[in-house]
């Protein structure tokens, strides 16, 4: 019985650790994607490229903070070409969020941090004054 426990318990601990790491990775990836979506929406509502960039950066910071995702490095890239499109022309604003996420739990063979990049876009109102 002791031999079986000596073999089974480490396997169970490794399995639980693996599940925790993979779940943390999936949740962080989802949080970065959601932050990119919120940033794109916030940027598409603005009328100037500068205001759109500020709104996107603010939305990313708030979304990642709400999700309890701490980035060691973070960058937000905003393509605001859609804000300059003529009225009546379909256009969109694209936001790319890059975040280096550090995991609370480390596991042999898995990285302690991972760079995640997500790109999302949001349409600009076609008939809005620009």
XYZ file of N, CA and C in Angstrom:
390
model
N 0.820 -1.186 0.000
C 0.000 0.000 0.000
C 0.875 1.265 0.000
N 1.925 1.267 0.767
C 2.808 2.435 0.833
C 3.502 2.662 -0.497
N 3.862 1.595 -1.191
C 4.516 1.718 -2.492
C 3.563 2.325 -3.519
N 2.312 1.899 -3.487
C 1.324 2.468 -4.402
C 1.117 3.955 -4.132
N 1.045 4.325 -2.876
C 0.874 5.731 -2.517
C 2.090 6.545 -2.937
N 3.269 5.960 -2.800
C 4.502 6.663 -3.178
C 4.567 6.913 -4.676
N 3.895 6.102 -5.451
C 3.887 6.275 -6.903
C 2.711 7.158 -7.336
N 1.565 6.946 -6.768
C 0.356 7.628 -7.212
C 0.303 9.087 -6.756
N 0.702 9.392 -5.550
C 0.602 10.765 -5.031
C 1.420 11.751 -5.867
N 2.679 11.484 -6.205
C 3.408 12.441 -7.067
C 2.762 12.625 -8.442
N 2.202 11.554 -8.985
C 1.539 11.662 -10.283
C 0.311 12.561 -10.168
N -0.441 12.403 -9.111
C -1.622 13.239 -8.905
C -1.216 14.700 -8.707
N -0.173 14.941 -7.928
C 0.306 16.308 -7.707
C 0.766 16.937 -9.015
N 1.488 16.191 -9.838
C 1.929 16.703 -11.135
C 0.739 17.002 -12.047
N -0.236 16.134 -12.027
C -1.424 16.344 -12.857
C -2.182 17.597 -12.423
N -2.370 17.776 -11.141
C -3.061 18.963 -10.624
C -2.266 20.227 -10.966
N -0.957 20.173 -10.825
C -0.119 21.323 -11.181
C -0.235 21.670 -12.658
N -0.258 20.656 -13.503
C -0.405 20.870 -14.936
C -1.753 21.511 -15.259
N -2.807 21.046 -14.620
C -4.139 21.623 -14.837
C -4.160 23.088 -14.407
N -3.544 23.406 -13.284
C -3.510 24.791 -12.799
C -2.772 25.690 -13.781
N -1.642 25.233 -14.283
C -0.856 26.045 -15.220
C -1.607 26.241 -16.532
N -2.186 25.186 -17.072
C -2.915 25.318 -18.330
C -4.158 26.193 -18.172
N -4.827 26.100 -17.036
C -5.993 26.957 -16.786
C -5.569 28.422 -16.655
N -4.470 28.667 -15.965
C -3.968 30.035 -15.826
C -3.619 30.620 -17.186
N -3.008 29.817 -18.035
C -2.638 30.262 -19.374
C -3.881 30.600 -20.193
N -4.884 29.747 -20.141
C -6.110 29.983 -20.904
C -6.831 31.239 -20.404
N -6.898 31.413 -19.089
C -7.564 32.593 -18.540
C -6.817 33.880 -18.895
N -5.496 33.838 -18.865
C -4.714 35.023 -19.223
C -4.885 35.358 -20.704
N -4.886 34.333 -21.549
C -5.074 34.546 -22.988
C -6.451 35.162 -23.249
N -7.447 34.674 -22.561
C -8.798 35.201 -22.706
C -8.880 36.648 -22.210
N -8.214 36.949 -21.112
C -8.229 38.306 -20.561
C -7.553 39.295 -21.511
N -6.459 38.890 -22.136
C -5.768 39.779 -23.084
C -6.649 40.007 -24.309
N -7.328 38.976 -24.780
C -8.250 39.133 -25.905
C -9.412 40.047 -25.569
N -9.967 39.896 -24.369
C -11.066 40.753 -23.946
C -10.603 42.204 -23.810
N -9.396 42.395 -23.310
C -8.852 43.749 -23.190
C -8.689 44.383 -24.574
N -8.237 43.603 -25.550
C -8.091 44.117 -26.911
C -9.458 44.483 -27.495
N -10.469 43.665 -27.232
C -11.824 43.958 -27.726
C -12.367 45.242 -27.113
N -12.214 45.390 -25.814
C -12.703 46.598 -25.142
C -11.958 47.832 -25.618
N -10.667 47.688 -25.849
C -9.871 48.819 -26.335
C -10.286 49.220 -27.739
N -10.543 48.244 -28.592
C -10.966 48.552 -29.963
C -12.315 49.275 -29.950
N -13.213 48.820 -29.109
C -14.525 49.472 -29.019
C -14.390 50.906 -28.505
N -13.585 51.085 -27.467
C -13.393 52.426 -26.916
C -12.745 53.357 -27.946
N -11.785 52.847 -28.688
C -11.093 53.667 -29.691
C -12.023 54.017 -30.850
N -12.909 53.095 -31.238
C -13.791 53.358 -32.376
C -14.838 54.424 -32.071
N -15.074 54.702 -30.804
C -16.054 55.722 -30.423
C -15.479 57.137 -30.422
N -14.161 57.242 -30.478
C -13.506 58.553 -30.447
C -13.477 59.176 -31.841
N -13.251 60.481 -31.875
C -13.256 61.190 -33.157
C -11.856 61.536 -33.673
N -10.865 61.505 -32.815
C -9.509 61.826 -33.267
C -8.581 60.651 -32.958
N -7.527 60.476 -33.745
C -6.590 59.383 -33.498
C -5.925 59.466 -32.119
N -5.610 60.677 -31.665
C -4.971 60.820 -30.361
C -5.917 60.389 -29.244
N -7.162 60.816 -29.325
C -8.150 60.427 -28.313
C -8.406 58.931 -28.368
N -8.379 58.364 -29.567
C -8.591 56.919 -29.715
C -7.460 56.135 -29.051
N -6.226 56.583 -29.221
C -5.089 55.901 -28.593
C -5.184 55.969 -27.065
N -5.525 57.158 -26.562
C -5.667 57.307 -25.099
C -6.781 56.415 -24.566
N -7.916 56.391 -25.272
C -9.050 55.571 -24.835
C -8.689 54.083 -24.861
N -7.962 53.661 -25.893
C -7.569 52.252 -25.999
C -6.620 51.865 -24.875
N -5.621 52.689 -24.610
C -4.668 52.373 -23.537
C -5.356 52.337 -22.179
N -6.280 53.258 -21.965
C -7.022 53.284 -20.708
C -7.898 52.039 -20.563
N -8.550 51.645 -21.648
C -9.415 50.462 -21.612
C -8.615 49.186 -21.366
N -7.435 49.086 -21.960
C -6.591 47.906 -21.743
C -6.166 47.829 -20.287
N -5.710 48.937 -19.736
C -5.289 48.942 -18.333
C -6.413 48.542 -17.398
N -7.607 49.083 -17.633
C -8.754 48.759 -16.773
C -9.179 47.307 -16.931
N -9.201 46.815 -18.163
C -9.645 45.438 -18.403
C -8.680 44.423 -17.792
N -7.386 44.645 -17.954
C -6.415 43.710 -17.382
C -6.419 43.787 -15.858
N -6.620 44.973 -15.330
C -6.696 45.117 -13.878
C -7.928 44.396 -13.323
N -9.052 44.542 -14.000
C -10.280 43.864 -13.564
C -10.141 42.343 -13.634
N -9.334 41.861 -14.580
C -9.141 40.420 -14.743
C -8.031 39.865 -13.859
N -7.390 40.745 -13.086
C -6.259 40.351 -12.229
C -5.111 39.741 -13.023
N -4.856 40.290 -14.200
C -3.726 39.870 -15.024
C -2.664 40.954 -14.915
N -1.511 40.577 -14.398
C -0.404 41.530 -14.260
C 0.599 41.279 -15.386
N 0.844 42.304 -16.168
C 1.793 42.195 -17.276
C 3.151 42.723 -16.838
N 4.189 41.933 -17.089
C 5.548 42.439 -16.835
C 5.901 43.486 -17.872
N 5.496 43.242 -19.096
C 5.655 44.197 -20.191
C 4.311 44.266 -20.901
N 3.955 45.460 -21.338
C 2.664 45.624 -22.002
C 2.809 46.658 -23.102
N 2.197 46.386 -24.247
C 2.166 47.381 -25.314
C 0.803 47.341 -25.991
N 0.370 48.520 -26.432
C -0.916 48.656 -27.106
C -0.653 49.372 -28.425
N -1.022 48.733 -29.518
C -0.873 49.328 -30.838
C -2.265 49.584 -31.404
N -2.508 50.818 -31.838
C -3.836 51.199 -32.320
C -3.716 51.690 -33.762
N -4.456 51.052 -34.664
C -4.526 51.489 -36.048
C -5.804 52.311 -36.202
N -5.640 53.615 -36.329
C -6.791 54.531 -36.365
C -7.104 55.022 -37.776
N -6.643 54.331 -38.789
C -6.894 54.768 -40.164
C -8.389 54.857 -40.452
N -9.175 54.016 -39.814
C -10.615 54.038 -40.038
C -11.281 55.322 -39.582
N -10.687 56.017 -38.637
C -11.271 57.274 -38.172
C -11.150 58.385 -39.216
N -10.216 58.227 -40.150
C -10.005 59.231 -41.188
C -10.734 58.894 -42.490
N -11.455 57.786 -42.507
C -12.191 57.390 -43.717
C -13.339 58.359 -43.964
N -13.661 58.600 -45.216
C -14.766 59.518 -45.513
C -16.100 58.973 -45.006
N -17.002 59.896 -44.681
C -18.327 59.500 -44.200
C -19.015 58.643 -45.263
N -19.676 57.588 -44.823
C -20.360 56.669 -45.729
C -19.512 55.491 -46.143
N -18.241 55.512 -45.767
C -17.339 54.417 -46.094
C -17.186 53.500 -44.880
N -17.408 52.210 -45.059
C -17.191 51.305 -43.923
C -15.725 51.342 -43.488
N -15.513 51.441 -42.187
C -14.154 51.518 -41.660
C -14.116 50.850 -40.297
N -12.902 50.602 -39.834
C -12.753 49.977 -38.520
C -11.462 50.437 -37.865
N -11.432 50.282 -36.547
C -10.248 50.572 -35.748
C -9.719 49.229 -35.247
N -8.412 49.036 -35.374
C -7.792 47.778 -34.968
C -6.845 48.036 -33.806
N -6.920 47.186 -32.790
C -6.058 47.304 -31.614
C -5.346 45.970 -31.398
N -4.036 46.053 -31.187
C -3.237 44.882 -30.866
C -2.643 45.074 -29.476
N -2.900 44.133 -28.599
C -2.395 44.175 -27.228
C -1.380 43.060 -27.054
N -0.201 43.420 -26.556
C 0.836 42.444 -26.241
C 1.128 42.541 -24.756
N 1.135 41.400 -24.093
C 1.323 41.358 -22.644
C 2.209 40.167 -22.297
N 3.240 40.408 -21.522
C 4.076 39.326 -21.008
C 3.533 38.973 -19.629
N 2.897 37.824 -19.552
C 2.229 37.389 -18.324
C 3.165 36.473 -17.543
N 3.337 36.783 -16.273
C 4.131 35.927 -15.373
C 3.166 35.071 -14.566
N 3.431 33.785 -14.531
C 2.553 32.862 -13.811
C 2.938 32.783 -12.349
N 1.924 32.658 -11.503
C 2.149 32.544 -10.062
C 2.737 31.190 -9.697
N 2.397 30.178 -10.457
C 2.846 28.812 -10.185
C 3.770 28.389 -11.317
N 4.937 27.882 -10.986
C 5.838 27.390 -12.026
C 5.876 25.868 -11.975
N 6.283 25.294 -13.073
C 6.256 23.846 -13.223
C 7.440 23.467 -14.098
N 8.184 22.432 -13.759
C 9.333 22.052 -14.586
C 8.908 21.761 -16.026
N 9.617 22.357 -16.964
C 9.312 22.150 -18.366
C 8.367 23.186 -18.960
N 7.791 24.055 -18.133
C 6.900 25.099 -18.613
C 7.516 26.449 -18.282
N 7.327 27.434 -19.164
C 7.920 28.749 -18.901
C 7.245 29.441 -17.719
N 7.998 30.300 -17.055
C 7.454 31.075 -15.936
C 6.668 32.278 -16.423
N 6.876 32.647 -17.674
C 6.145 33.765 -18.259
C 5.898 33.472 -19.730
N 4.915 34.182 -20.295
C 4.588 33.963 -21.695
C 4.125 35.268 -22.323
N 4.571 35.509 -23.543
C 4.153 36.694 -24.293
C 2.872 36.347 -25.049
N 1.837 37.140 -24.794
C 0.544 36.919 -25.438
C 0.194 38.143 -26.261
N -0.221 37.913 -27.487
C -0.605 38.994 -28.377
C -1.983 38.694 -28.940
N -2.861 39.655 -28.826
C -4.215 39.518 -29.356
C -4.560 40.770 -30.160
N -5.206 40.581 -31.289
C -5.635 41.686 -32.140
C -7.151 41.611 -32.301
N -7.802 42.734 -32.105
C -9.245 42.821 -32.275
C -9.570 44.117 -33.012
N -10.739 44.155 -33.636
C -11.162 45.370 -34.320
C -12.602 45.674 -33.973
N -12.961 46.927 -34.211
C -14.323 47.384 -33.970
C -14.693 48.342 -35.103
N -15.896 48.216 -35.637
C -16.290 49.101 -36.737
C -16.523 50.530 -36.254
N -16.258 51.454 -37.150
C -16.546 52.866 -36.903
C -17.899 53.147 -37.540
N -18.741 53.906 -36.868
C -20.060 54.229 -37.398
C -19.905 54.869 -38.785
N -20.533 54.268 -39.769
C -20.348 54.671 -41.168
C -20.803 56.092 -41.443
N -21.860 56.536 -40.785
C -22.428 57.842 -41.100
C -22.193 58.884 -40.025
N -21.304 58.594 -39.117
C -20.975 59.548 -38.049
C -20.062 60.643 -38.603
N -20.230 61.833 -38.112
C -19.326 62.911 -38.490
C -17.935 62.624 -37.940
N -16.936 62.880 -38.757
C -15.570 62.565 -38.338
C -14.724 63.778 -38.268
